[in-house]
Amino acid sequence: AYKVSRRLRYKVPPGPRALPIVGNLYNIKPVLVRCFTEWSETYGPIFSVYLGSQLSVVVNSAALAKEVLKDNDVQLAYRNRTRQINKFSKNGSDLIWADYGPHYVKVRKLCTLELFSIKRLDALRPIREDEVTAMVASIFDHCTKPEDKGKAVVLRDYLGMMAFLHITRLTFGKRFIDSNGVIDEQGQELKYILNNAITLGTKKSAFAEFLPWFSFLFKEQNDALAAHDARANSFTKRIMEEHTLARQKTGNTKNHFVDALLTLQEEYQLSDDTVTGLLWDMISAGMDTATITAEWAVAELVRNPRVQRKVQEELDRVVGRDRVMTEADIASMPYLQCVTKECYRMHPPTPPMLPHKASTDVKIGGYDIPKGTTVSVNVWAIGRDPAVWKDPLEFRPERFQEEDVDMKGTDYRLLPFGSGRRICPGAQLAINLVTSVLGHMLHHFAWSPPSAEDIDMMEQPGTVTYMSKPLEAIPTPRLPAELYKRVAVGNV
Ligand code: HEM
């Protein structure tokens, strides 16, 4: 009766037929962005989809993205927390899962002014360069072994390790790897926690969130979540204690996030749950995203040798062949920056973004969006929309030389980091890291495909867009051997 009365009161966007109880869980295809893009061709640029009984609205055009992220920014700045996420995030006491309100505003201010300030990003640059050059060194070691010469490497292995070491170092202030290159005991524990979080999110009990009839699975889920929480908390507590001790001993405050948060805890009146939640937010938001973008970028460059050569010409002109590039060189390499942008256009790593939730009734595209509805922006579809991009399926960085399009939230055609008050606070950090990774990879190596077969450019199922098949490519060194050393930094 409630549903019927709601249906009569509201004119919600059209969408695929939803069954009772399961909604559209029965006909959602595994690669979410492709499924949503197909549905937008059938039902229009705004459509409804039911995850169980939860109404979700997906928008698929730049004009509608503006309505969501600008015109109704405040009203759509809540988050939808499932029971499981509520537990993980301690009822949204972090940033990612907090509803918009005084807590959110305070924590967001802390992120903008303190964690992601230009000064701090600059102070943390040596960590980025250290990890990128360490990755280059290990690819070089591998591909120059006589038995591996000319063979393809699985790039994700290297990118994943670099991203793991970078984000954990940035957040927890430690490199969890010993002098033999083996992940130490604490690092193994961290890896376990991260993998377990993914497992918990994909277990059958996670579906119980959408299907109340399966709530008997909650018991199993609750136990697993409590055990996970205890391990993650004890890990974080130990790291925090180590840092507090080191600070007391040396009197020095380091630049990484754990030290920053502990020293600002009183000033910003942050609970322990918020400090812990913020640390894990940075790890979960900042790890896969960089790996995904860099892997797609190299895949595009292997498929487009013309573009690869053009970047290498720019690198040789600006950096030369007798030194290693640094982030400071990026400003002088406009074509490399266009390549990064083109990759974010075609392969945004979190394409339906994080769903926003309506805190009140709003109207989008002339339709009613009742309070409590979740709203997603399909930035993958927008980045490939022929109405706004010429030849959208062609990887052509030159389009950004012809027209400068901002990718940090002011142009609704290109929104890899979202826009408005919930825009990704790590956007500049991510752009710096990915551009630096690409620059180093192309300066140090020429990349070629392992066979004449075209690379599989399909996405993996899920909400983040990993390549369905990890990229394999052959690296051929192009600089003198002494330039392949890790540029290690000490205590940042
Ligand atoms: C390629 C890299 C990245 C991409 C494409 C990306 C993209 C996004 C997107 C689309 C959102 C959701 C925006 C919204 O809800 O409207 C987001 C949120 C967020 N990102 Fe990123 N991100 C990246 C890297 C990072 C990094 C490196 C960090 C931190 C170290 C980070 C931290 C966050 C946080 C904390 C939020 C939640 C913001 C909020 O809810 O207010 N991200 N990101």
PDB file of N, CA, C and O in Angstrom, residues 261-327:
ATOM      1  N   LEU A 261      46.742  13.836  11.847  1.00  0.00           N
ATOM      2  CA  LEU A 261      45.446  13.690  12.531  1.00  0.00           C
ATOM      3  C   LEU A 261      45.620  13.656  14.046  1.00  0.00           C
ATOM      4  O   LEU A 261      44.848  14.271  14.783  1.00  0.00           O
ATOM      5  N   LEU A 262      46.657  12.960  14.505  1.00  0.00           N
ATOM      6  CA  LEU A 262      46.834  12.875  15.957  1.00  0.00           C
ATOM      7  C   LEU A 262      47.163  14.244  16.557  1.00  0.00           C
ATOM      8  O   LEU A 262      46.696  14.583  17.645  1.00  0.00           O
ATOM      9  N   THR A 263      47.924  15.043  15.829  1.00  0.00           N
ATOM     10  CA  THR A 263      48.270  16.352  16.388  1.00  0.00           C
ATOM     11  C   THR A 263      47.109  17.350  16.253  1.00  0.00           C
ATOM     12  O   THR A 263      47.055  18.332  16.976  1.00  0.00           O
ATOM     13  N   LEU A 264      46.184  17.070  15.323  1.00  0.00           N
ATOM     14  CA  LEU A 264      45.055  18.006  15.149  1.00  0.00           C
ATOM     15  C   LEU A 264      43.793  17.531  15.870  1.00  0.00           C
ATOM     16  O   LEU A 264      42.769  18.209  15.851  1.00  0.00           O
ATOM     17  N   GLN A 265      43.890  16.375  16.493  1.00  0.00           N
ATOM     18  CA  GLN A 265      42.692  15.739  17.083  1.00  0.00           C
ATOM     19  C   GLN A 265      41.990  16.673  18.074  1.00  0.00           C
ATOM     20  O   GLN A 265      40.763  16.811  18.048  1.00  0.00           O
ATOM     21  N   GLU A 266      42.784  17.332  18.904  1.00  0.00           N
ATOM     22  CA  GLU A 266      42.180  18.186  19.936  1.00  0.00           C
ATOM     23  C   GLU A 266      41.576  19.445  19.319  1.00  0.00           C
ATOM     24  O   GLU A 266      40.422  19.779  19.563  1.00  0.00           O
ATOM     25  N   GLU A 267      42.375  20.084  18.461  1.00  0.00           N
ATOM     26  CA  GLU A 267      41.919  21.342  17.846  1.00  0.00           C
ATOM     27  C   GLU A 267      40.591  21.149  17.106  1.00  0.00           C
ATOM     28  O   GLU A 267      39.697  21.974  17.183  1.00  0.00           O
ATOM     29  N   TYR A 268      40.466  20.026  16.397  1.00  0.00           N
ATOM     30  CA  TYR A 268      39.244  19.780  15.611  1.00  0.00           C
ATOM     31  C   TYR A 268      38.215  18.942  16.370  1.00  0.00           C
ATOM     32  O   TYR A 268      37.174  18.611  15.823  1.00  0.00           O
ATOM     33  N   GLN A 269      38.536  18.618  17.600  1.00  0.00           N
ATOM     34  CA  GLN A 269      37.660  17.787  18.437  1.00  0.00           C
ATOM     35  C   GLN A 269      37.184  16.537  17.692  1.00  0.00           C
ATOM     36  O   GLN A 269      35.993  16.351  17.433  1.00  0.00           O
ATOM     37  N   LEU A 270      38.171  15.708  17.336  1.00  0.00           N
ATOM     38  CA  LEU A 270      37.866  14.485  16.593  1.00  0.00           C
ATOM     39  C   LEU A 270      37.827  13.304  17.556  1.00  0.00           C
ATOM     40  O   LEU A 270      38.737  13.147  18.375  1.00  0.00           O
ATOM     41  N   SER A 271      36.809  12.475  17.432  1.00  0.00           N
ATOM     42  CA  SER A 271      36.770  11.269  18.269  1.00  0.00           C
ATOM     43  C   SER A 271      37.799  10.269  17.736  1.00  0.00           C
ATOM     44  O   SER A 271      38.252  10.390  16.582  1.00  0.00           O
ATOM     45  N   ASP A 272      38.135   9.268  18.560  1.00  0.00           N
ATOM     46  CA  ASP A 272      39.064   8.226  18.072  1.00  0.00           C
ATOM     47  C   ASP A 272      38.473   7.523  16.864  1.00  0.00           C
ATOM     48  O   ASP A 272      39.177   7.161  15.927  1.00  0.00           O
ATOM     49  N   ASP A 273      37.134   7.318  16.877  1.00  0.00           N
ATOM     50  CA  ASP A 273      36.483   6.661  15.740  1.00  0.00           C
ATOM     51  C   ASP A 273      36.680   7.468  14.452  1.00  0.00           C
ATOM     52  O   ASP A 273      36.868   6.909  13.371  1.00  0.00           O
ATOM     53  N   THR A 274      36.621   8.784  14.584  1.00  0.00           N
ATOM     54  CA  THR A 274      36.786   9.615  13.380  1.00  0.00           C
ATOM     55  C   THR A 274      38.219   9.537  12.861  1.00  0.00           C
ATOM     56  O   THR A 274      38.437   9.381  11.656  1.00  0.00           O
ATOM     57  N   VAL A 275      39.196   9.591  13.777  1.00  0.00           N
ATOM     58  CA  VAL A 275      40.594   9.498  13.316  1.00  0.00           C
ATOM     59  C   VAL A 275      40.810   8.152  12.617  1.00  0.00           C
ATOM     60  O   VAL A 275      41.323   8.088  11.490  1.00  0.00           O
ATOM     61  N   THR A 276      40.347   7.080  13.270  1.00  0.00           N
ATOM     62  CA  THR A 276      40.522   5.749  12.664  1.00  0.00           C
ATOM     63  C   THR A 276      39.778   5.674  11.331  1.00  0.00           C
ATOM     64  O   THR A 276      40.317   5.191  10.324  1.00  0.00           O
ATOM     65  N   GLY A 277      38.547   6.164  11.319  1.00  0.00           N
ATOM     66  CA  GLY A 277      37.735   6.115  10.090  1.00  0.00           C
ATOM     67  C   GLY A 277      38.399   6.872   8.959  1.00  0.00           C
ATOM     68  O   GLY A 277      38.428   6.412   7.812  1.00  0.00           O
ATOM     69  N   LEU A 278      38.975   8.033   9.269  1.00  0.00           N
ATOM     70  CA  LEU A 278      39.623   8.822   8.212  1.00  0.00           C
ATOM     71  C   LEU A 278      40.840   8.098   7.650  1.00  0.00           C
ATOM     72  O   LEU A 278      41.072   8.097   6.437  1.00  0.00           O
ATOM     73  N   LEU A 279      41.601   7.461   8.526  1.00  0.00           N
ATOM     74  CA  LEU A 279      42.786   6.739   8.037  1.00  0.00           C
ATOM     75  C   LEU A 279      42.378   5.640   7.063  1.00  0.00           C
ATOM     76  O   LEU A 279      42.938   5.512   5.968  1.00  0.00           O
ATOM     77  N   TRP A 280      41.353   4.877   7.428  1.00  0.00           N
ATOM     78  CA  TRP A 280      40.924   3.794   6.535  1.00  0.00           C
ATOM     79  C   TRP A 280      40.246   4.328   5.276  1.00  0.00           C
ATOM     80  O   TRP A 280      40.334   3.732   4.207  1.00  0.00           O
ATOM     81  N   ASP A 281      39.583   5.488   5.387  1.00  0.00           N
ATOM     82  CA  ASP A 281      39.002   6.120   4.179  1.00  0.00           C
ATOM     83  C   ASP A 281      40.082   6.367   3.137  1.00  0.00           C
ATOM     84  O   ASP A 281      39.898   6.110   1.940  1.00  0.00           O
ATOM     85  N   MET A 282      41.212   6.910   3.608  1.00  0.00           N
ATOM     86  CA  MET A 282      42.265   7.272   2.652  1.00  0.00           C
ATOM     87  C   MET A 282      42.821   6.028   1.979  1.00  0.00           C
ATOM     88  O   MET A 282      43.095   6.011   0.785  1.00  0.00           O
ATOM     89  N   ILE A 283      42.968   4.962   2.774  1.00  0.00           N
ATOM     90  CA  ILE A 283      43.498   3.720   2.202  1.00  0.00           C
ATOM     91  C   ILE A 283      42.501   3.177   1.171  1.00  0.00           C
ATOM     92  O   ILE A 283      42.872   2.849   0.036  1.00  0.00           O
ATOM     93  N   SER A 284      41.230   3.105   1.548  1.00  0.00           N
ATOM     94  CA  SER A 284      40.274   2.464   0.623  1.00  0.00           C
ATOM     95  C   SER A 284      40.031   3.324  -0.610  1.00  0.00           C
ATOM     96  O   SER A 284      39.845   2.802  -1.702  1.00  0.00           O
ATOM     97  N   ALA A 285      40.071   4.669  -0.452  1.00  0.00           N
ATOM     98  CA  ALA A 285      39.784   5.513  -1.622  1.00  0.00           C
ATOM     99  C   ALA A 285      41.007   5.690  -2.511  1.00  0.00           C
ATOM    100  O   ALA A 285      40.874   5.951  -3.705  1.00  0.00           O
ATOM    101  N   GLY A 286      42.202   5.570  -1.929  1.00  0.00           N
ATOM    102  CA  GLY A 286      43.379   5.977  -2.686  1.00  0.00           C
ATOM    103  C   GLY A 286      44.206   4.854  -3.270  1.00  0.00           C
ATOM    104  O   GLY A 286      45.195   5.111  -3.936  1.00  0.00           O
ATOM    105  N   MET A 287      43.816   3.595  -3.036  1.00  0.00           N
ATOM    106  CA  MET A 287      44.699   2.524  -3.477  1.00  0.00           C
ATOM    107  C   MET A 287      44.345   2.016  -4.880  1.00  0.00           C
ATOM    108  O   MET A 287      45.098   2.192  -5.822  1.00  0.00           O
ATOM    109  N   ASP A 288      43.172   1.409  -5.016  1.00  0.00           N
ATOM    110  CA  ASP A 288      42.809   0.820  -6.315  1.00  0.00           C
ATOM    111  C   ASP A 288      42.693   1.874  -7.417  1.00  0.00           C
ATOM    112  O   ASP A 288      43.025   1.611  -8.575  1.00  0.00           O
ATOM    113  N   THR A 289      42.192   3.068  -7.037  1.00  0.00           N
ATOM    114  CA  THR A 289      41.903   4.086  -8.047  1.00  0.00           C
ATOM    115  C   THR A 289      43.140   4.416  -8.900  1.00  0.00           C
ATOM    116  O   THR A 289      43.032   4.505 -10.126  1.00  0.00           O
ATOM    117  N   ALA A 290      44.303   4.574  -8.237  1.00  0.00           N
ATOM    118  CA  ALA A 290      45.512   4.934  -8.993  1.00  0.00           C
ATOM    119  C   ALA A 290      45.950   3.771  -9.889  1.00  0.00           C
ATOM    120  O   ALA A 290      46.324   3.965 -11.057  1.00  0.00           O
ATOM    121  N   THR A 291      45.857   2.539  -9.356  1.00  0.00           N
ATOM    122  CA  THR A 291      46.280   1.368 -10.143  1.00  0.00           C
ATOM    123  C   THR A 291      45.399   1.233 -11.392  1.00  0.00           C
ATOM    124  O   THR A 291      45.890   0.987 -12.496  1.00  0.00           O
ATOM    125  N   ILE A 292      44.085   1.383 -11.184  1.00  0.00           N
ATOM    126  CA  ILE A 292      43.149   1.204 -12.298  1.00  0.00           C
ATOM    127  C   ILE A 292      43.451   2.194 -13.424  1.00  0.00           C
ATOM    128  O   ILE A 292      43.580   1.817 -14.592  1.00  0.00           O
ATOM    129  N   THR A 293      43.596   3.478 -13.055  1.00  0.00           N
ATOM    130  CA  THR A 293      43.803   4.492 -14.107  1.00  0.00           C
ATOM    131  C   THR A 293      45.111   4.246 -14.846  1.00  0.00           C
ATOM    132  O   THR A 293      45.163   4.310 -16.077  1.00  0.00           O
ATOM    133  N   ALA A 294      46.178   3.961 -14.085  1.00  0.00           N
ATOM    134  CA  ALA A 294      47.476   3.799 -14.742  1.00  0.00           C
ATOM    135  C   ALA A 294      47.478   2.564 -15.656  1.00  0.00           C
ATOM    136  O   ALA A 294      48.059   2.580 -16.746  1.00  0.00           O
ATOM    137  N   GLU A 295      46.788   1.502 -15.252  1.00  0.00           N
ATOM    138  CA  GLU A 295      46.763   0.296 -16.087  1.00  0.00           C
ATOM    139  C   GLU A 295      46.027   0.563 -17.412  1.00  0.00           C
ATOM    140  O   GLU A 295      46.503   0.210 -18.492  1.00  0.00           O
ATOM    141  N   TRP A 296      44.863   1.231 -17.313  1.00  0.00           N
ATOM    142  CA  TRP A 296      44.137   1.570 -18.546  1.00  0.00           C
ATOM    143  C   TRP A 296      44.981   2.483 -19.440  1.00  0.00           C
ATOM    144  O   TRP A 296      44.991   2.338 -20.667  1.00  0.00           O
ATOM    145  N   ALA A 297      45.685   3.427 -18.800  1.00  0.00           N
ATOM    146  CA  ALA A 297      46.470   4.387 -19.590  1.00  0.00           C
ATOM    147  C   ALA A 297      47.538   3.661 -20.393  1.00  0.00           C
ATOM    148  O   ALA A 297      47.693   3.898 -21.599  1.00  0.00           O
ATOM    149  N   VAL A 298      48.267   2.742 -19.744  1.00  0.00           N
ATOM    150  CA  VAL A 298      49.319   2.033 -20.489  1.00  0.00           C
ATOM    151  C   VAL A 298      48.679   1.162 -21.577  1.00  0.00           C
ATOM    152  O   VAL A 298      49.193   1.067 -22.698  1.00  0.00           O
ATOM    153  N   ALA A 299      47.512   0.573 -21.273  1.00  0.00           N
ATOM    154  CA  ALA A 299      46.828  -0.239 -22.295  1.00  0.00           C
ATOM    155  C   ALA A 299      46.514   0.621 -23.528  1.00  0.00           C
ATOM    156  O   ALA A 299      46.755   0.214 -24.672  1.00  0.00           O
ATOM    157  N   GLU A 300      46.016   1.836 -23.290  1.00  0.00           N
ATOM    158  CA  GLU A 300      45.691   2.718 -24.423  1.00  0.00           C
ATOM    159  C   GLU A 300      46.960   3.076 -25.202  1.00  0.00           C
ATOM    160  O   GLU A 300      46.943   3.163 -26.427  1.00  0.00           O
ATOM    161  N   LEU A 301      48.070   3.262 -24.466  1.00  0.00           N
ATOM    162  CA  LEU A 301      49.309   3.670 -25.146  1.00  0.00           C
ATOM    163  C   LEU A 301      49.934   2.516 -25.934  1.00  0.00           C
ATOM    164  O   LEU A 301      50.591   2.733 -26.948  1.00  0.00           O
ATOM    165  N   VAL A 302      49.716   1.295 -25.446  1.00  0.00           N
ATOM    166  CA  VAL A 302      50.203   0.136 -26.205  1.00  0.00           C
ATOM    167  C   VAL A 302      49.379   0.006 -27.496  1.00  0.00           C
ATOM    168  O   VAL A 302      49.908  -0.302 -28.559  1.00  0.00           O
ATOM    169  N   ARG A 303      48.090   0.292 -27.403  1.00  0.00           N
ATOM    170  CA  ARG A 303      47.221   0.177 -28.591  1.00  0.00           C
ATOM    171  C   ARG A 303      47.413   1.349 -29.550  1.00  0.00           C
ATOM    172  O   ARG A 303      46.995   1.294 -30.694  1.00  0.00           O
ATOM    173  N   ASN A 304      47.955   2.452 -29.014  1.00  0.00           N
ATOM    174  CA  ASN A 304      48.099   3.665 -29.839  1.00  0.00           C
ATOM    175  C   ASN A 304      49.563   4.104 -29.880  1.00  0.00           C
ATOM    176  O   ASN A 304      49.963   5.064 -29.216  1.00  0.00           O
ATOM    177  N   PRO A 305      50.390   3.392 -30.690  1.00  0.00           N
ATOM    178  CA  PRO A 305      51.827   3.710 -30.708  1.00  0.00           C
ATOM    179  C   PRO A 305      52.109   5.165 -31.109  1.00  0.00           C
ATOM    180  O   PRO A 305      53.092   5.754 -30.647  1.00  0.00           O
ATOM    181  N   ARG A 306      51.221   5.746 -31.922  1.00  0.00           N
ATOM    182  CA  ARG A 306      51.431   7.152 -32.304  1.00  0.00           C
ATOM    183  C   ARG A 306      51.448   8.058 -31.066  1.00  0.00           C
ATOM    184  O   ARG A 306      52.335   8.892 -30.883  1.00  0.00           O
ATOM    185  N   VAL A 307      50.473   7.834 -30.174  1.00  0.00           N
ATOM    186  CA  VAL A 307      50.376   8.662 -28.965  1.00  0.00           C
ATOM    187  C   VAL A 307      51.578   8.380 -28.058  1.00  0.00           C
ATOM    188  O   VAL A 307      52.187   9.296 -27.495  1.00  0.00           O
ATOM    189  N   GLN A 308      51.931   7.100 -27.944  1.00  0.00           N
ATOM    190  CA  GLN A 308      53.074   6.726 -27.098  1.00  0.00           C
ATOM    191  C   GLN A 308      54.341   7.453 -27.564  1.00  0.00           C
ATOM    192  O   GLN A 308      55.056   8.054 -26.765  1.00  0.00           O
ATOM    193  N   ARG A 309      54.570   7.427 -28.883  1.00  0.00           N
ATOM    194  CA  ARG A 309      55.787   8.080 -29.417  1.00  0.00           C
ATOM    195  C   ARG A 309      55.768   9.589 -29.155  1.00  0.00           C
ATOM    196  O   ARG A 309      56.771  10.193 -28.803  1.00  0.00           O
ATOM    197  N   LYS A 310      54.553  10.161 -29.286  1.00  0.00           N
ATOM    198  CA  LYS A 310      54.439  11.614 -29.110  1.00  0.00           C
ATOM    199  C   LYS A 310      54.762  12.017 -27.651  1.00  0.00           C
ATOM    200  O   LYS A 310      55.413  13.018 -27.414  1.00  0.00           O
ATOM    201  N   VAL A 311      54.317  11.206 -26.696  1.00  0.00           N
ATOM    202  CA  VAL A 311      54.645  11.512 -25.288  1.00  0.00           C
ATOM    203  C   VAL A 311      56.154  11.359 -25.094  1.00  0.00           C
ATOM    204  O   VAL A 311      56.801  12.185 -24.427  1.00  0.00           O
ATOM    205  N   GLN A 312      56.713  10.304 -25.681  1.00  0.00           N
ATOM    206  CA  GLN A 312      58.151  10.067 -25.497  1.00  0.00           C
ATOM    207  C   GLN A 312      58.987  11.192 -26.120  1.00  0.00           C
ATOM    208  O   GLN A 312      60.004  11.598 -25.558  1.00  0.00           O
ATOM    209  N   GLU A 313      58.506  11.720 -27.251  1.00  0.00           N
ATOM    210  CA  GLU A 313      59.223  12.864 -27.859  1.00  0.00           C
ATOM    211  C   GLU A 313      59.199  14.054 -26.897  1.00  0.00           C
ATOM    212  O   GLU A 313      60.195  14.741 -26.712  1.00  0.00           O
ATOM    213  N   GLU A 314      58.029  14.260 -26.276  1.00  0.00           N
ATOM    214  CA  GLU A 314      57.919  15.384 -25.327  1.00  0.00           C
ATOM    215  C   GLU A 314      58.856  15.159 -24.139  1.00  0.00           C
ATOM    216  O   GLU A 314      59.554  16.083 -23.692  1.00  0.00           O
ATOM    217  N   LEU A 315      58.852  13.928 -23.623  1.00  0.00           N
ATOM    218  CA  LEU A 315      59.740  13.607 -22.486  1.00  0.00           C
ATOM    219  C   LEU A 315      61.203  13.835 -22.851  1.00  0.00           C
ATOM    220  O   LEU A 315      61.976  14.421 -22.082  1.00  0.00           O
ATOM    221  N   ASP A 316      61.589  13.391 -24.046  1.00  0.00           N
ATOM    222  CA  ASP A 316      62.998  13.532 -24.452  1.00  0.00           C
ATOM    223  C   ASP A 316      63.360  15.012 -24.617  1.00  0.00           C
ATOM    224  O   ASP A 316      64.471  15.424 -24.312  1.00  0.00           O
ATOM    225  N   ARG A 317      62.399  15.783 -25.108  1.00  0.00           N
ATOM    226  CA  ARG A 317      62.646  17.222 -25.311  1.00  0.00           C
ATOM    227  C   ARG A 317      62.786  17.951 -23.963  1.00  0.00           C
ATOM    228  O   ARG A 317      63.680  18.731 -23.752  1.00  0.00           O
ATOM    229  N   VAL A 318      61.873  17.630 -23.023  1.00  0.00           N
ATOM    230  CA  VAL A 318      61.831  18.393 -21.769  1.00  0.00           C
ATOM    231  C   VAL A 318      62.827  17.843 -20.736  1.00  0.00           C
ATOM    232  O   VAL A 318      63.537  18.593 -20.081  1.00  0.00           O
ATOM    233  N   VAL A 319      62.866  16.525 -20.609  1.00  0.00           N
ATOM    234  CA  VAL A 319      63.692  15.915 -19.562  1.00  0.00           C
ATOM    235  C   VAL A 319      65.049  15.487 -20.125  1.00  0.00           C
ATOM    236  O   VAL A 319      66.068  15.573 -19.444  1.00  0.00           O
ATOM    237  N   GLY A 320      65.064  15.055 -21.366  1.00  0.00           N
ATOM    238  CA  GLY A 320      66.285  14.524 -21.972  1.00  0.00           C
ATOM    239  C   GLY A 320      66.443  13.060 -21.601  1.00  0.00           C
ATOM    240  O   GLY A 320      65.552  12.468 -20.974  1.00  0.00           O
ATOM    241  N   ARG A 321      67.602  12.509 -21.988  1.00  0.00           N
ATOM    242  CA  ARG A 321      67.797  11.078 -21.718  1.00  0.00           C
ATOM    243  C   ARG A 321      68.911  10.843 -20.703  1.00  0.00           C
ATOM    244  O   ARG A 321      69.391   9.731 -20.556  1.00  0.00           O
ATOM    245  N   ASP A 322      69.345  11.921 -20.045  1.00  0.00           N
ATOM    246  CA  ASP A 322      70.436  11.679 -19.090  1.00  0.00           C
ATOM    247  C   ASP A 322      70.046  12.003 -17.653  1.00  0.00           C
ATOM    248  O   ASP A 322      70.892  12.182 -16.785  1.00  0.00           O
ATOM    249  N   ARG A 323      68.768  12.139 -17.398  1.00  0.00           N
ATOM    250  CA  ARG A 323      68.304  12.249 -16.007  1.00  0.00           C
ATOM    251  C   ARG A 323      66.885  11.692 -15.938  1.00  0.00           C
ATOM    252  O   ARG A 323      66.240  11.450 -16.972  1.00  0.00           O
ATOM    253  N   VAL A 324      66.404  11.505 -14.692  1.00  0.00           N
ATOM    254  CA  VAL A 324      65.060  10.962 -14.478  1.00  0.00           C
ATOM    255  C   VAL A 324      64.095  12.126 -14.327  1.00  0.00           C
ATOM    256  O   VAL A 324      64.457  13.157 -13.772  1.00  0.00           O
ATOM    257  N   MET A 325      62.857  11.975 -14.829  1.00  0.00           N
ATOM    258  CA  MET A 325      61.901  13.084 -14.669  1.00  0.00           C
ATOM    259  C   MET A 325      61.479  13.225 -13.208  1.00  0.00           C
ATOM    260  O   MET A 325      61.597  12.283 -12.414  1.00  0.00           O
ATOM    261  N   THR A 326      60.990  14.406 -12.849  1.00  0.00           N
ATOM    262  CA  THR A 326      60.415  14.614 -11.514  1.00  0.00           C
ATOM    263  C   THR A 326      59.034  15.244 -11.719  1.00  0.00           C
ATOM    264  O   THR A 326      58.700  15.662 -12.833  1.00  0.00           O
ATOM    265  N   GLU A 327      58.267  15.360 -10.635  1.00  0.00           N
ATOM    266  CA  GLU A 327      56.948  15.984 -10.770  1.00  0.00           C
ATOM    267  C   GLU A 327      57.051  17.429 -11.248  1.00  0.00           C
ATOM    268  O   GLU A 327      56.124  17.944 -11.873  1.00  0.00           O
TER     269      GLU A 327
END
